[in-house]
Amino acid sequence: AQSVAQPEDQVNVAEGNPLTVKCTYSVSGNPYLFWYVQYPNRGLQFLLKYITGDNLVKGSYGFEAEFNKSQTSFHLKKPSALVSDSALYFCAVRDTGRRALTFGSGTRLQVQP
Amino acid sequence: DTGVSQDPRHKITKRGQNVTFRCDPISEHNRLYWYRQTLGQGPEFLTYFQNEAQLEKSRLLSDRFSAERPKGSFSTLEIQRTEQGDSAMYLCASSSDGQGPYFGPGTRLTVL
């Protein structure tokens, strides 16, 4: 079985400050991990993914994520938040040999000016 | 625009009617997925195609739901005898080796 937990329903951060959105996962084999962002009434936009290799993955719009196998975490980070980053962020995982993604419940990021 | 496209974007229907949605994936992508998202929740997997073969189906996909990808290009998702609980956003995504999945804008279904 594969599962994802996003422990924070909402994260508030001031513009210009660093941001972190947390994600932990559970899989039987090796994880494939993803981050997506969703703006109101829009589909999901791909930010980045981890398959293998470097634990620090760089993605779109200045976002990056750090894979930590011992903590089974894949936290999303950005050095300096923008008001336009305010949106709903989803972490997703799939196990080796499967194609279905399991998504977390989402974290709403609010960046205040 | 070379992204995933979905049609229609919105569908309002009465309970008991049948509805069909279409998804056109990114042209070079051989994998296609359907997900369902209800308000305030993360997307839930419904089914997956590799080319024209349907390789994974969720237990969420009841007998009233059927999906096809007849020529390995576009896909359709049909819901028969719609129920109010079917009201949701239906998302399509596509991928290929090393790319994606990338999602389309979704079809919002409202069952009255």
mmCIF file of N, CA and C in Angstrom, chain B:
data_model
loop_
_atom_site.group_PDB
_atom_site.id
_atom_site.type_symbol
_atom_site.label_atom_id
_atom_site.label_comp_id
_atom_site.label_asym_id
_atom_site.label_seq_id
_atom_site.Cartn_x
_atom_site.Cartn_y
_atom_site.Cartn_z
ATOM 1 N N ASP B 1 -1.314 25.401 -27.992
ATOM 2 C CA ASP B 1 -1.214 24.811 -26.648
ATOM 3 C C ASP B 1 -0.982 23.311 -26.790
ATOM 4 N N THR B 2 0.103 22.807 -26.229
ATOM 5 C CA THR B 2 0.417 21.397 -26.395
ATOM 6 C C THR B 2 0.172 20.628 -25.111
ATOM 7 N N GLY B 3 -0.609 21.180 -24.165
ATOM 8 C CA GLY B 3 -0.885 20.490 -22.925
ATOM 9 C C GLY B 3 -2.020 19.498 -23.080
ATOM 10 N N VAL B 4 -2.395 18.892 -21.951
ATOM 11 C CA VAL B 4 -3.529 17.979 -21.910
ATOM 12 C C VAL B 4 -4.817 18.809 -22.004
ATOM 13 N N SER B 5 -5.728 18.379 -22.853
ATOM 14 C CA SER B 5 -6.994 19.091 -22.972
ATOM 15 C C SER B 5 -8.148 18.170 -22.608
ATOM 16 N N GLN B 6 -9.206 18.751 -22.057
ATOM 17 C CA GLN B 6 -10.373 17.998 -21.644
ATOM 18 C C GLN B 6 -11.643 18.710 -22.114
ATOM 19 N N ASP B 7 -12.633 17.926 -22.470
ATOM 20 C CA ASP B 7 -13.880 18.476 -22.962
ATOM 21 C C ASP B 7 -15.052 17.610 -22.485
ATOM 22 N N PRO B 8 -16.140 18.232 -21.993
ATOM 23 C CA PRO B 8 -16.301 19.672 -21.765
ATOM 24 C C PRO B 8 -15.593 20.114 -20.484
ATOM 25 N N ARG B 9 -15.550 21.390 -20.238
ATOM 26 C CA ARG B 9 -14.977 21.881 -18.991
ATOM 27 C C ARG B 9 -15.989 21.821 -17.849
ATOM 28 N N HIS B 10 -17.248 21.954 -18.205
ATOM 29 C CA HIS B 10 -18.312 21.880 -17.208
ATOM 30 C C HIS B 10 -19.446 21.050 -17.776
ATOM 31 N N LYS B 11 -20.090 20.253 -16.891
ATOM 32 C CA LYS B 11 -21.238 19.453 -17.311
ATOM 33 C C LYS B 11 -22.223 19.414 -16.164
ATOM 34 N N ILE B 12 -23.451 19.829 -16.461
ATOM 35 C CA ILE B 12 -24.527 19.732 -15.483
ATOM 36 C C ILE B 12 -25.520 18.732 -16.022
ATOM 37 N N THR B 13 -25.901 17.760 -15.209
ATOM 38 C CA THR B 13 -26.798 16.719 -15.669
ATOM 39 C C THR B 13 -27.774 16.369 -14.557
ATOM 40 N N LYS B 14 -28.818 15.685 -14.923
ATOM 41 C CA LYS B 14 -29.784 15.236 -13.940
ATOM 42 C C LYS B 14 -29.459 13.814 -13.517
ATOM 43 N N ARG B 15 -29.778 13.508 -12.301
ATOM 44 C CA ARG B 15 -29.548 12.173 -11.771
ATOM 45 C C ARG B 15 -30.179 11.120 -12.697
ATOM 46 N N GLY B 16 -29.403 10.084 -12.967
ATOM 47 C CA GLY B 16 -29.890 9.010 -13.802
ATOM 48 C C GLY B 16 -29.466 9.108 -15.260
ATOM 49 N N GLN B 17 -28.970 10.276 -15.662
ATOM 50 C CA GLN B 17 -28.508 10.447 -17.042
ATOM 51 C C GLN B 17 -27.091 9.903 -17.195
ATOM 52 N N ASN B 18 -26.718 9.625 -18.432
ATOM 53 C CA ASN B 18 -25.349 9.194 -18.746
ATOM 54 C C ASN B 18 -24.545 10.402 -19.219
ATOM 55 N N VAL B 19 -23.260 10.429 -18.870
ATOM 56 C CA VAL B 19 -22.376 11.499 -19.335
ATOM 57 C C VAL B 19 -21.075 10.898 -19.843
ATOM 58 N N THR B 20 -20.456 11.586 -20.776
ATOM 59 C CA THR B 20 -19.172 11.143 -21.325
ATOM 60 C C THR B 20 -18.228 12.324 -21.395
ATOM 61 N N PHE B 21 -17.001 12.100 -20.939
ATOM 62 C CA PHE B 21 -15.965 13.130 -20.979
ATOM 63 C C PHE B 21 -14.842 12.658 -21.902
ATOM 64 N N ARG B 22 -14.172 13.632 -22.506
ATOM 65 C CA ARG B 22 -13.071 13.319 -23.400
ATOM 66 C C ARG B 22 -11.782 13.933 -22.885
ATOM 67 N N CYS B 23 -10.679 13.221 -23.113
ATOM 68 C CA CYS B 23 -9.350 13.716 -22.764
ATOM 69 C C CYS B 23 -8.429 13.523 -23.953
ATOM 70 N N ASP B 24 -7.728 14.577 -24.320
ATOM 71 C CA ASP B 24 -6.676 14.490 -25.344
ATOM 72 C C ASP B 24 -5.333 14.710 -24.653
ATOM 73 N N PRO B 25 -4.490 13.691 -24.624
ATOM 74 C CA PRO B 25 -3.212 13.822 -23.910
ATOM 75 C C PRO B 25 -2.197 14.602 -24.738
ATOM 76 N N ILE B 26 -1.076 14.880 -24.129
ATOM 77 C CA ILE B 26 0.055 15.437 -24.861
ATOM 78 C C ILE B 26 0.457 14.405 -25.920
ATOM 79 N N SER B 27 0.710 14.845 -27.130
ATOM 80 C CA SER B 27 0.732 13.953 -28.285
ATOM 81 C C SER B 27 1.739 12.817 -28.176
ATOM 82 N N GLU B 28 2.901 13.032 -27.617
ATOM 83 C CA GLU B 28 3.894 11.961 -27.588
ATOM 84 C C GLU B 28 3.800 11.084 -26.336
ATOM 85 N N HIS B 29 2.817 11.336 -25.490
ATOM 86 C CA HIS B 29 2.690 10.582 -24.247
ATOM 87 C C HIS B 29 1.912 9.292 -24.472
ATOM 88 N N ASN B 30 2.484 8.163 -24.012
ATOM 89 C CA ASN B 30 1.820 6.881 -24.203
ATOM 90 C C ASN B 30 0.972 6.468 -22.994
ATOM 91 N N ARG B 31 1.102 7.186 -21.879
ATOM 92 C CA ARG B 31 0.349 6.827 -20.681
ATOM 93 C C ARG B 31 -0.707 7.874 -20.390
ATOM 94 N N LEU B 32 -1.877 7.399 -19.986
ATOM 95 C CA LEU B 32 -2.996 8.300 -19.722
ATOM 96 C C LEU B 32 -3.711 7.842 -18.467
ATOM 97 N N TYR B 33 -4.111 8.819 -17.636
ATOM 98 C CA TYR B 33 -4.692 8.540 -16.332
ATOM 99 C C TYR B 33 -5.977 9.345 -16.166
ATOM 100 N N TRP B 34 -6.907 8.771 -15.391
ATOM 101 C CA TRP B 34 -8.089 9.513 -14.948
ATOM 102 C C TRP B 34 -8.092 9.553 -13.414
ATOM 103 N N TYR B 35 -8.396 10.732 -12.891
ATOM 104 C CA TYR B 35 -8.526 10.940 -11.459
ATOM 105 C C TYR B 35 -9.834 11.691 -11.191
ATOM 106 N N ARG B 36 -10.294 11.595 -9.946
ATOM 107 C CA ARG B 36 -11.472 12.339 -9.513
ATOM 108 C C ARG B 36 -11.090 13.148 -8.283
ATOM 109 N N GLN B 37 -11.539 14.407 -8.264
ATOM 110 C CA GLN B 37 -11.231 15.276 -7.131
ATOM 111 C C GLN B 37 -12.511 15.928 -6.630
ATOM 112 N N THR B 38 -12.797 15.739 -5.351
ATOM 113 C CA THR B 38 -13.916 16.426 -4.730
ATOM 114 C C THR B 38 -13.397 17.605 -3.926
ATOM 115 N N LEU B 39 -14.280 18.520 -3.625
ATOM 116 C CA LEU B 39 -13.901 19.789 -3.015
ATOM 117 C C LEU B 39 -13.130 19.568 -1.718
ATOM 118 N N GLY B 40 -11.956 20.190 -1.644
ATOM 119 C CA GLY B 40 -11.160 20.125 -0.421
ATOM 120 C C GLY B 40 -10.337 18.870 -0.261
ATOM 121 N N GLN B 41 -10.350 18.016 -1.274
ATOM 122 C CA GLN B 41 -9.607 16.761 -1.191
ATOM 123 C C GLN B 41 -8.549 16.681 -2.274
ATOM 124 N N GLY B 42 -7.605 15.782 -2.068
ATOM 125 C CA GLY B 42 -6.643 15.498 -3.119
ATOM 126 C C GLY B 42 -7.270 14.598 -4.171
ATOM 127 N N PRO B 43 -6.722 14.606 -5.376
ATOM 128 C CA PRO B 43 -7.251 13.736 -6.430
ATOM 129 C C PRO B 43 -7.159 12.263 -6.046
ATOM 130 N N GLU B 44 -8.135 11.473 -6.508
ATOM 131 C CA GLU B 44 -8.151 10.030 -6.281
ATOM 132 C C GLU B 44 -8.035 9.325 -7.626
ATOM 133 N N PHE B 45 -7.163 8.346 -7.693
ATOM 134 C CA PHE B 45 -6.915 7.597 -8.925
ATOM 135 C C PHE B 45 -8.140 6.785 -9.321
ATOM 136 N N LEU B 46 -8.452 6.824 -10.624
ATOM 137 C CA LEU B 46 -9.539 6.000 -11.152
ATOM 138 C C LEU B 46 -9.002 4.882 -12.042
ATOM 139 N N THR B 47 -8.221 5.265 -13.074
ATOM 140 C CA THR B 47 -7.758 4.256 -14.003
ATOM 141 C C THR B 47 -6.548 4.765 -14.784
ATOM 142 N N TYR B 48 -5.815 3.807 -15.411
ATOM 143 C CA TYR B 48 -4.581 4.109 -16.123
ATOM 144 C C TYR B 48 -4.507 3.283 -17.397
ATOM 145 N N PHE B 49 -4.097 3.932 -18.489
ATOM 146 C CA PHE B 49 -3.876 3.273 -19.768
ATOM 147 C C PHE B 49 -2.417 3.408 -20.177
ATOM 148 N N GLN B 50 -1.874 2.350 -20.719
ATOM 149 C CA GLN B 50 -0.620 2.446 -21.452
ATOM 150 C C GLN B 50 -0.961 2.105 -22.898
ATOM 151 N N ASN B 51 -0.777 3.088 -23.767
ATOM 152 C CA ASN B 51 -1.300 2.992 -25.139
ATOM 153 C C ASN B 51 -2.803 2.699 -25.048
ATOM 154 N N GLU B 52 -3.291 1.633 -25.666
ATOM 155 C CA GLU B 52 -4.739 1.383 -25.626
ATOM 156 C C GLU B 52 -5.140 0.415 -24.523
ATOM 157 N N ALA B 53 -4.160 -0.129 -23.800
ATOM 158 C CA ALA B 53 -4.446 -1.126 -22.774
ATOM 159 C C ALA B 53 -4.728 -0.472 -21.414
ATOM 160 N N GLN B 54 -5.849 -0.865 -20.821
ATOM 161 C CA GLN B 54 -6.204 -0.376 -19.485
ATOM 162 C C GLN B 54 -5.535 -1.299 -18.466
ATOM 163 N N LEU B 55 -4.514 -0.805 -17.788
ATOM 164 C CA LEU B 55 -3.664 -1.658 -16.961
ATOM 165 C C LEU B 55 -3.958 -1.585 -15.467
ATOM 166 N N GLU B 56 -4.542 -0.497 -15.019
ATOM 167 C CA GLU B 56 -4.883 -0.368 -13.596
ATOM 168 C C GLU B 56 -6.261 0.246 -13.472
ATOM 169 N N LYS B 57 -7.047 -0.288 -12.533
ATOM 170 C CA LYS B 57 -8.356 0.279 -12.220
ATOM 171 C C LYS B 57 -8.523 0.329 -10.716
ATOM 172 N N SER B 58 -9.021 1.438 -10.232
ATOM 173 C CA SER B 58 -9.285 1.583 -8.815
ATOM 174 C C SER B 58 -10.604 0.908 -8.440
ATOM 175 N N ARG B 59 -10.686 0.519 -7.177
ATOM 176 C CA ARG B 59 -11.963 -0.006 -6.700
ATOM 177 C C ARG B 59 -13.038 1.079 -6.670
ATOM 178 N N LEU B 60 -12.585 2.358 -6.774
ATOM 179 C CA LEU B 60 -13.545 3.462 -6.869
ATOM 180 C C LEU B 60 -14.327 3.391 -8.167
ATOM 181 N N LEU B 61 -13.760 2.743 -9.164
ATOM 182 C CA LEU B 61 -14.371 2.701 -10.491
ATOM 183 C C LEU B 61 -15.461 1.631 -10.482
ATOM 184 N N SER B 62 -16.689 2.064 -10.120
ATOM 185 C CA SER B 62 -17.785 1.112 -10.043
ATOM 186 C C SER B 62 -18.200 0.666 -11.440
ATOM 187 N N ASP B 63 -19.171 -0.251 -11.469
ATOM 188 C CA ASP B 63 -19.649 -0.773 -12.757
ATOM 189 C C ASP B 63 -20.284 0.315 -13.608
ATOM 190 N N ARG B 64 -20.661 1.434 -13.003
ATOM 191 C CA ARG B 64 -21.284 2.513 -13.772
ATOM 192 C C ARG B 64 -20.243 3.342 -14.535
ATOM 193 N N PHE B 65 -18.992 3.151 -14.194
ATOM 194 C CA PHE B 65 -17.914 3.910 -14.840
ATOM 195 C C PHE B 65 -17.213 3.024 -15.860
ATOM 196 N N SER B 66 -16.945 3.586 -17.030
ATOM 197 C CA SER B 66 -16.134 2.872 -18.000
ATOM 198 C C SER B 66 -15.238 3.851 -18.739
ATOM 199 N N ALA B 67 -14.036 3.430 -19.016
ATOM 200 C CA ALA B 67 -13.076 4.277 -19.720
ATOM 201 C C ALA B 67 -12.509 3.505 -20.889
ATOM 202 N N GLU B 68 -12.227 4.232 -21.956
ATOM 203 C CA GLU B 68 -11.646 3.639 -23.154
ATOM 204 C C GLU B 68 -10.554 4.528 -23.705
ATOM 205 N N ARG B 69 -9.639 3.903 -24.413
ATOM 206 C CA ARG B 69 -8.612 4.640 -25.162
ATOM 207 C C ARG B 69 -8.360 3.823 -26.430
ATOM 208 N N PRO B 70 -9.306 3.871 -27.368
ATOM 209 C CA PRO B 70 -9.362 2.899 -28.454
ATOM 210 C C PRO B 70 -8.153 2.879 -29.383
ATOM 211 N N LYS B 71 -7.532 3.969 -29.638
ATOM 212 C CA LYS B 71 -6.410 3.977 -30.574
ATOM 213 C C LYS B 71 -5.128 4.436 -29.888
ATOM 214 N N GLY B 72 -5.137 4.413 -28.586
ATOM 215 C CA GLY B 72 -3.950 4.837 -27.854
ATOM 216 C C GLY B 72 -3.699 6.321 -27.904
ATOM 217 N N SER B 73 -4.728 7.085 -28.302
ATOM 218 C CA SER B 73 -4.540 8.542 -28.327
ATOM 219 C C SER B 73 -5.482 9.166 -27.317
ATOM 220 N N PHE B 74 -6.646 9.669 -27.755
ATOM 221 C CA PHE B 74 -7.570 10.272 -26.810
ATOM 222 C C PHE B 74 -8.267 9.193 -25.981
ATOM 223 N N SER B 75 -8.887 9.621 -24.901
ATOM 224 C CA SER B 75 -9.620 8.695 -24.033
ATOM 225 C C SER B 75 -10.976 9.283 -23.697
ATOM 226 N N THR B 76 -11.930 8.395 -23.398
ATOM 227 C CA THR B 76 -13.234 8.829 -22.917
ATOM 228 C C THR B 76 -13.535 8.144 -21.594
ATOM 229 N N LEU B 77 -14.221 8.868 -20.741
ATOM 230 C CA LEU B 77 -14.705 8.345 -19.474
ATOM 231 C C LEU B 77 -16.217 8.514 -19.458
ATOM 232 N N GLU B 78 -16.952 7.407 -19.318
ATOM 233 C CA GLU B 78 -18.406 7.460 -19.317
ATOM 234 C C GLU B 78 -18.913 7.076 -17.931
ATOM 235 N N ILE B 79 -19.874 7.830 -17.476
ATOM 236 C CA ILE B 79 -20.570 7.494 -16.240
ATOM 237 C C ILE B 79 -22.029 7.245 -16.594
ATOM 238 N N GLN B 80 -22.513 6.056 -16.281
ATOM 239 C CA GLN B 80 -23.901 5.708 -16.545
ATOM 240 C C GLN B 80 -24.732 5.925 -15.280
ATOM 241 N N ARG B 81 -25.975 6.279 -15.487
ATOM 242 C CA ARG B 81 -26.945 6.419 -14.387
ATOM 243 C C ARG B 81 -26.339 7.267 -13.255
ATOM 244 N N THR B 82 -25.994 8.487 -13.596
ATOM 245 C CA THR B 82 -25.284 9.346 -12.655
ATOM 246 C C THR B 82 -26.042 9.512 -11.333
ATOM 247 N N GLU B 83 -25.274 9.646 -10.272
ATOM 248 C CA GLU B 83 -25.794 9.866 -8.927
ATOM 249 C C GLU B 83 -25.212 11.178 -8.403
ATOM 250 N N GLN B 84 -25.863 11.751 -7.393
ATOM 251 C CA GLN B 84 -25.380 13.021 -6.867
ATOM 252 C C GLN B 84 -23.970 12.894 -6.317
ATOM 253 N N GLY B 85 -23.610 11.748 -5.827
ATOM 254 C CA GLY B 85 -22.266 11.508 -5.314
ATOM 255 C C GLY B 85 -21.190 11.495 -6.384
ATOM 256 N N ASP B 86 -21.600 11.482 -7.643
ATOM 257 C CA ASP B 86 -20.625 11.531 -8.733
ATOM 258 C C ASP B 86 -20.158 12.959 -9.002
ATOM 259 N N SER B 87 -20.811 13.927 -8.400
ATOM 260 C CA SER B 87 -20.421 15.330 -8.597
ATOM 261 C C SER B 87 -18.989 15.528 -8.116
ATOM 262 N N ALA B 88 -18.138 15.998 -9.005
ATOM 263 C CA ALA B 88 -16.705 16.119 -8.709
ATOM 264 C C ALA B 88 -16.019 16.755 -9.912
ATOM 265 N N MET B 89 -14.723 17.004 -9.751
ATOM 266 C CA MET B 89 -13.875 17.400 -10.868
ATOM 267 C C MET B 89 -13.191 16.134 -11.377
ATOM 268 N N TYR B 90 -13.298 15.867 -12.654
ATOM 269 C CA TYR B 90 -12.660 14.701 -13.263
ATOM 270 C C TYR B 90 -11.432 15.179 -14.029
ATOM 271 N N LEU B 91 -10.288 14.676 -13.589
ATOM 272 C CA LEU B 91 -9.006 15.123 -14.116
ATOM 273 C C LEU B 91 -8.368 14.033 -14.957
ATOM 274 N N CYS B 92 -7.781 14.445 -16.049
ATOM 275 C CA CYS B 92 -7.032 13.555 -16.916
ATOM 276 C C CYS B 92 -5.570 13.988 -16.874
ATOM 277 N N ALA B 93 -4.666 13.037 -16.967
ATOM 278 C CA ALA B 93 -3.248 13.334 -16.990
ATOM 279 C C ALA B 93 -2.563 12.419 -17.991
ATOM 280 N N SER B 94 -1.404 12.834 -18.479
ATOM 281 C CA SER B 94 -0.644 11.978 -19.370
ATOM 282 C C SER B 94 0.830 12.050 -19.022
ATOM 283 N N SER B 95 1.551 11.009 -19.439
ATOM 284 C CA SER B 95 2.982 10.966 -19.158
ATOM 285 C C SER B 95 3.676 10.064 -20.172
ATOM 286 N N SER B 96 4.992 10.202 -20.218
ATOM 287 C CA SER B 96 5.825 9.264 -20.937
ATOM 288 C C SER B 96 7.072 9.046 -20.098
ATOM 289 N N ASP B 97 7.970 8.191 -20.533
ATOM 290 C CA ASP B 97 9.167 7.935 -19.748
ATOM 291 C C ASP B 97 9.901 9.249 -19.464
ATOM 292 N N GLY B 98 10.076 9.544 -18.198
ATOM 293 C CA GLY B 98 10.825 10.725 -17.795
ATOM 294 C C GLY B 98 10.035 12.006 -17.805
ATOM 295 N N GLN B 99 8.772 11.978 -18.219
ATOM 296 C CA GLN B 99 7.965 13.206 -18.296
ATOM 297 C C GLN B 99 6.626 13.025 -17.607
ATOM 298 N N GLY B 100 6.330 13.970 -16.719
ATOM 299 C CA GLY B 100 5.004 14.032 -16.107
ATOM 300 C C GLY B 100 4.833 13.052 -14.967
ATOM 301 N N PRO B 101 3.552 12.779 -14.596
ATOM 302 C CA PRO B 101 2.315 13.103 -15.315
ATOM 303 C C PRO B 101 1.958 14.589 -15.286
ATOM 304 N N TYR B 102 1.409 15.074 -16.376
ATOM 305 C CA TYR B 102 0.882 16.421 -16.491
ATOM 306 C C TYR B 102 -0.634 16.344 -16.583
ATOM 307 N N PHE B 103 -1.285 17.231 -15.830
ATOM 308 C CA PHE B 103 -2.731 17.194 -15.732
ATOM 309 C C PHE B 103 -3.391 18.209 -16.662
ATOM 310 N N GLY B 104 -4.591 17.861 -17.092
ATOM 311 C CA GLY B 104 -5.432 18.782 -17.834
ATOM 312 C C GLY B 104 -6.231 19.668 -16.896
ATOM 313 N N PRO B 105 -7.054 20.573 -17.454
ATOM 314 C CA PRO B 105 -7.800 21.524 -16.636
ATOM 315 C C PRO B 105 -8.980 20.909 -15.899
ATOM 316 N N GLY B 106 -9.390 19.700 -16.300
ATOM 317 C CA GLY B 106 -10.482 19.029 -15.606
ATOM 318 C C GLY B 106 -11.848 19.304 -16.216
ATOM 319 N N THR B 107 -12.766 18.376 -15.941
ATOM 320 C CA THR B 107 -14.185 18.544 -16.262
ATOM 321 C C THR B 107 -14.948 18.536 -14.955
ATOM 322 N N ARG B 108 -15.657 19.633 -14.687
ATOM 323 C CA ARG B 108 -16.441 19.712 -13.453
ATOM 324 C C ARG B 108 -17.837 19.182 -13.715
ATOM 325 N N LEU B 109 -18.206 18.114 -13.035
ATOM 326 C CA LEU B 109 -19.523 17.493 -13.191
ATOM 327 C C LEU B 109 -20.397 17.857 -12.001
ATOM 328 N N THR B 110 -21.592 18.343 -12.307
ATOM 329 C CA THR B 110 -22.613 18.605 -11.288
ATOM 330 C C THR B 110 -23.825 17.761 -11.614
ATOM 331 N N VAL B 111 -24.230 16.911 -10.682
ATOM 332 C CA VAL B 111 -25.401 16.057 -10.855
ATOM 333 C C VAL B 111 -26.514 16.592 -9.971
ATOM 334 N N LEU B 112 -27.611 16.984 -10.612
ATOM 335 C CA LEU B 112 -28.728 17.592 -9.862
ATOM 336 C C LEU B 112 -29.723 16.540 -9.395
#
